[in-house]
């Protein structure tokens, strides 16, 4: 069955791509080491983002995932970089998708999108839930702040 593309979600992914690109530029200047052992994908982040774009994720899922990435990086005191970006982004999207969608996408779809193994994705999801202390609530006000951040970047 053909579904129309969700242009707002695509715009949000484009904005996140721009944000991540800027982070990677800054990371090169700061020479920050990655201390988090998140499984690394052999796939480039640009391919992962393209694959996610084709999954037609809705705006709310992307924004909630962006919030989770922010929370996780703050709690672990790490920066988003080329080595951890795929794992952080995919893990956060999996959790956001499960929270917001009764019929969330299968782990197999995320495996194809990310280039990570199924077991790695499951480990990332569990690890992130523990890091977040299973506190997945976001207030409407906070959600709107993140929505504006994505839209205004």
mmCIF file of C-alpha atoms in Angstrom:
data_model
loop_
_atom_site.group_PDB
_atom_site.id
_atom_site.type_symbol
_atom_site.label_atom_id
_atom_site.label_comp_id
_atom_site.label_asym_id
_atom_site.label_seq_id
_atom_site.Cartn_x
_atom_site.Cartn_y
_atom_site.Cartn_z
ATOM 1 C CA UNK A 1 0.000 0.000 0.000
ATOM 2 C CA UNK A 2 1.370 3.397 -0.999
ATOM 3 C CA UNK A 3 1.382 6.147 1.597
ATOM 4 C CA UNK A 4 2.132 9.758 0.954
ATOM 5 C CA UNK A 5 5.476 10.940 2.307
ATOM 6 C CA UNK A 6 5.426 12.890 5.527
ATOM 7 C CA UNK A 7 7.108 16.116 4.429
ATOM 8 C CA UNK A 8 7.237 17.581 7.932
ATOM 9 C CA UNK A 9 9.119 14.527 9.221
ATOM 10 C CA UNK A 10 11.472 14.756 6.258
ATOM 11 C CA UNK A 11 12.076 18.410 7.066
ATOM 12 C CA UNK A 12 12.816 17.484 10.689
ATOM 13 C CA UNK A 13 15.304 14.813 9.563
ATOM 14 C CA UNK A 14 16.932 17.366 7.265
ATOM 15 C CA UNK A 15 17.254 19.762 10.213
ATOM 16 C CA UNK A 16 18.783 17.031 12.375
ATOM 17 C CA UNK A 17 21.223 16.249 9.559
ATOM 18 C CA UNK A 18 22.309 19.893 9.552
ATOM 19 C CA UNK A 19 22.669 19.896 13.346
ATOM 20 C CA UNK A 20 24.722 16.702 13.279
ATOM 21 C CA UNK A 21 26.915 18.043 10.489
ATOM 22 C CA UNK A 22 27.677 21.125 12.573
ATOM 23 C CA UNK A 23 28.430 18.954 15.621
ATOM 24 C CA UNK A 24 30.886 16.897 13.564
ATOM 25 C CA UNK A 25 32.648 20.075 12.437
ATOM 26 C CA UNK A 26 32.941 21.261 16.033
ATOM 27 C CA UNK A 27 34.100 17.850 17.202
ATOM 28 C CA UNK A 28 37.065 18.001 14.865
ATOM 29 C CA UNK A 29 38.109 21.299 16.461
ATOM 30 C CA UNK A 30 37.643 20.056 20.024
ATOM 31 C CA UNK A 31 39.250 16.620 19.484
ATOM 32 C CA UNK A 32 36.849 14.958 21.916
ATOM 33 C CA UNK A 33 37.410 11.275 22.615
ATOM 34 C CA UNK A 34 34.489 8.904 22.612
ATOM 35 C CA UNK A 35 34.325 7.075 25.941
ATOM 36 C CA UNK A 36 30.935 5.419 25.459
ATOM 37 C CA UNK A 37 30.924 1.890 24.162
ATOM 38 C CA UNK A 38 28.001 2.117 21.794
ATOM 39 C CA UNK A 39 28.247 -0.370 18.930
ATOM 40 C CA UNK A 40 29.590 1.312 15.840
ATOM 41 C CA UNK A 41 28.098 0.891 12.424
ATOM 42 C CA UNK A 42 30.317 0.404 9.395
ATOM 43 C CA UNK A 43 27.733 2.428 7.543
ATOM 44 C CA UNK A 44 28.157 6.173 7.171
ATOM 45 C CA UNK A 45 25.720 8.350 9.113
ATOM 46 C CA UNK A 46 24.568 9.942 5.851
ATOM 47 C CA UNK A 47 23.367 6.541 4.619
ATOM 48 C CA UNK A 48 21.642 5.867 7.951
ATOM 49 C CA UNK A 49 19.873 9.234 7.739
ATOM 50 C CA UNK A 50 18.828 8.511 4.154
ATOM 51 C CA UNK A 51 17.439 5.115 5.232
ATOM 52 C CA UNK A 52 15.570 6.720 8.147
ATOM 53 C CA UNK A 53 14.164 9.332 5.776
ATOM 54 C CA UNK A 54 12.729 6.537 3.645
ATOM 55 C CA UNK A 55 11.015 5.010 6.704
ATOM 56 C CA UNK A 56 8.610 7.992 6.831
ATOM 57 C CA UNK A 57 8.978 8.602 10.550
ATOM 58 C CA UNK A 58 6.559 11.185 11.886
ATOM 59 C CA UNK A 59 7.635 14.533 13.335
ATOM 60 C CA UNK A 60 6.826 13.595 16.906
ATOM 61 C CA UNK A 61 9.042 10.503 16.760
ATOM 62 C CA UNK A 62 11.987 12.501 15.398
ATOM 63 C CA UNK A 63 11.592 15.277 17.963
ATOM 64 C CA UNK A 64 11.212 12.848 20.872
ATOM 65 C CA UNK A 65 14.290 10.956 19.658
ATOM 66 C CA UNK A 66 16.221 14.239 19.507
ATOM 67 C CA UNK A 67 15.171 14.889 23.119
ATOM 68 C CA UNK A 68 16.378 11.410 24.163
ATOM 69 C CA UNK A 69 19.737 11.876 22.409
ATOM 70 C CA UNK A 70 20.141 15.132 24.306
ATOM 71 C CA UNK A 71 19.221 13.486 27.633
ATOM 72 C CA UNK A 72 21.534 10.521 27.069
ATOM 73 C CA UNK A 73 24.531 12.622 26.035
ATOM 74 C CA UNK A 74 24.013 14.891 29.057
ATOM 75 C CA UNK A 75 23.726 11.994 31.517
ATOM 76 C CA UNK A 76 26.797 10.264 30.108
ATOM 77 C CA UNK A 77 28.668 13.555 29.661
ATOM 78 C CA UNK A 78 29.593 12.731 26.097
ATOM 79 C CA UNK A 79 29.324 14.539 22.820
ATOM 80 C CA UNK A 80 27.669 13.293 19.674
ATOM 81 C CA UNK A 81 30.390 12.384 17.183
ATOM 82 C CA UNK A 82 31.015 10.295 14.086
ATOM 83 C CA UNK A 83 31.685 7.146 16.064
ATOM 84 C CA UNK A 84 28.600 7.158 18.290
ATOM 85 C CA UNK A 85 26.062 9.056 16.165
ATOM 86 C CA UNK A 86 24.437 6.079 14.443
ATOM 87 C CA UNK A 87 23.981 4.140 17.690
ATOM 88 C CA UNK A 88 22.700 7.170 19.600
ATOM 89 C CA UNK A 89 20.277 8.219 16.888
ATOM 90 C CA UNK A 90 18.919 4.750 16.111
ATOM 91 C CA UNK A 91 18.559 3.824 19.790
ATOM 92 C CA UNK A 92 16.678 7.026 20.544
ATOM 93 C CA UNK A 93 14.405 6.612 17.516
ATOM 94 C CA UNK A 94 13.575 3.006 18.462
ATOM 95 C CA UNK A 95 12.505 4.102 21.947
ATOM 96 C CA UNK A 96 10.553 7.117 20.645
ATOM 97 C CA UNK A 97 8.823 4.981 18.014
ATOM 98 C CA UNK A 98 7.736 2.422 20.621
ATOM 99 C CA UNK A 99 6.390 5.131 22.922
ATOM 100 C CA UNK A 100 4.413 7.005 20.288
ATOM 101 C CA UNK A 101 3.208 4.274 17.949
ATOM 102 C CA UNK A 102 1.072 1.306 18.902
ATOM 103 C CA UNK A 103 2.301 -0.433 15.780
ATOM 104 C CA UNK A 104 5.942 0.573 15.901
ATOM 105 C CA UNK A 105 8.454 -0.521 13.296
ATOM 106 C CA UNK A 106 10.198 -3.860 13.727
ATOM 107 C CA UNK A 107 13.793 -4.091 14.885
ATOM 108 C CA UNK A 108 14.563 -5.594 11.462
ATOM 109 C CA UNK A 109 13.711 -2.275 9.786
ATOM 110 C CA UNK A 110 16.125 -0.459 12.076
ATOM 111 C CA UNK A 111 18.746 -3.107 11.417
ATOM 112 C CA UNK A 112 18.500 -2.417 7.706
ATOM 113 C CA UNK A 113 18.486 1.342 8.244
ATOM 114 C CA UNK A 114 21.512 1.415 10.546
ATOM 115 C CA UNK A 115 23.796 -1.386 9.440
ATOM 116 C CA UNK A 116 23.909 -2.612 13.056
ATOM 117 C CA UNK A 117 23.117 -6.173 14.100
ATOM 118 C CA UNK A 118 19.784 -6.977 15.707
ATOM 119 C CA UNK A 119 21.422 -7.927 19.021
ATOM 120 C CA UNK A 120 23.368 -4.647 19.042
ATOM 121 C CA UNK A 121 20.134 -2.675 18.576
ATOM 122 C CA UNK A 122 18.487 -4.547 21.437
ATOM 123 C CA UNK A 123 21.510 -3.841 23.661
ATOM 124 C CA UNK A 124 21.456 -0.148 22.755
ATOM 125 C CA UNK A 125 17.750 0.109 23.555
ATOM 126 C CA UNK A 126 18.188 -1.592 26.955
ATOM 127 C CA UNK A 127 21.247 0.503 27.762
ATOM 128 C CA UNK A 128 19.473 3.750 26.900
ATOM 129 C CA UNK A 129 16.433 2.810 28.982
ATOM 130 C CA UNK A 130 18.741 2.205 31.934
ATOM 131 C CA UNK A 131 20.595 5.484 31.364
ATOM 132 C CA UNK A 132 17.271 7.310 31.258
ATOM 133 C CA UNK A 133 16.242 5.393 34.391
ATOM 134 C CA UNK A 134 13.138 4.384 32.431
ATOM 135 C CA UNK A 135 11.951 7.985 32.768
ATOM 136 C CA UNK A 136 10.567 8.537 29.287
ATOM 137 C CA UNK A 137 8.117 11.300 30.150
ATOM 138 C CA UNK A 138 8.484 14.645 28.435
ATOM 139 C CA UNK A 139 6.258 17.571 29.314
ATOM 140 C CA UNK A 140 4.306 19.298 26.589
ATOM 141 C CA UNK A 141 6.316 22.468 27.246
ATOM 142 C CA UNK A 142 9.651 20.642 26.913
ATOM 143 C CA UNK A 143 8.475 18.870 23.763
ATOM 144 C CA UNK A 144 7.516 22.222 22.221
ATOM 145 C CA UNK A 145 10.970 23.603 23.110
ATOM 146 C CA UNK A 146 12.649 20.761 21.247
ATOM 147 C CA UNK A 147 10.247 21.127 18.361
ATOM 148 C CA UNK A 148 11.222 24.809 18.050
ATOM 149 C CA UNK A 149 14.923 23.947 18.300
ATOM 150 C CA UNK A 150 14.627 21.552 15.378
ATOM 151 C CA UNK A 151 12.516 23.956 13.318
ATOM 152 C CA UNK A 152 14.724 26.975 13.997
ATOM 153 C CA UNK A 153 18.108 25.385 13.428
#
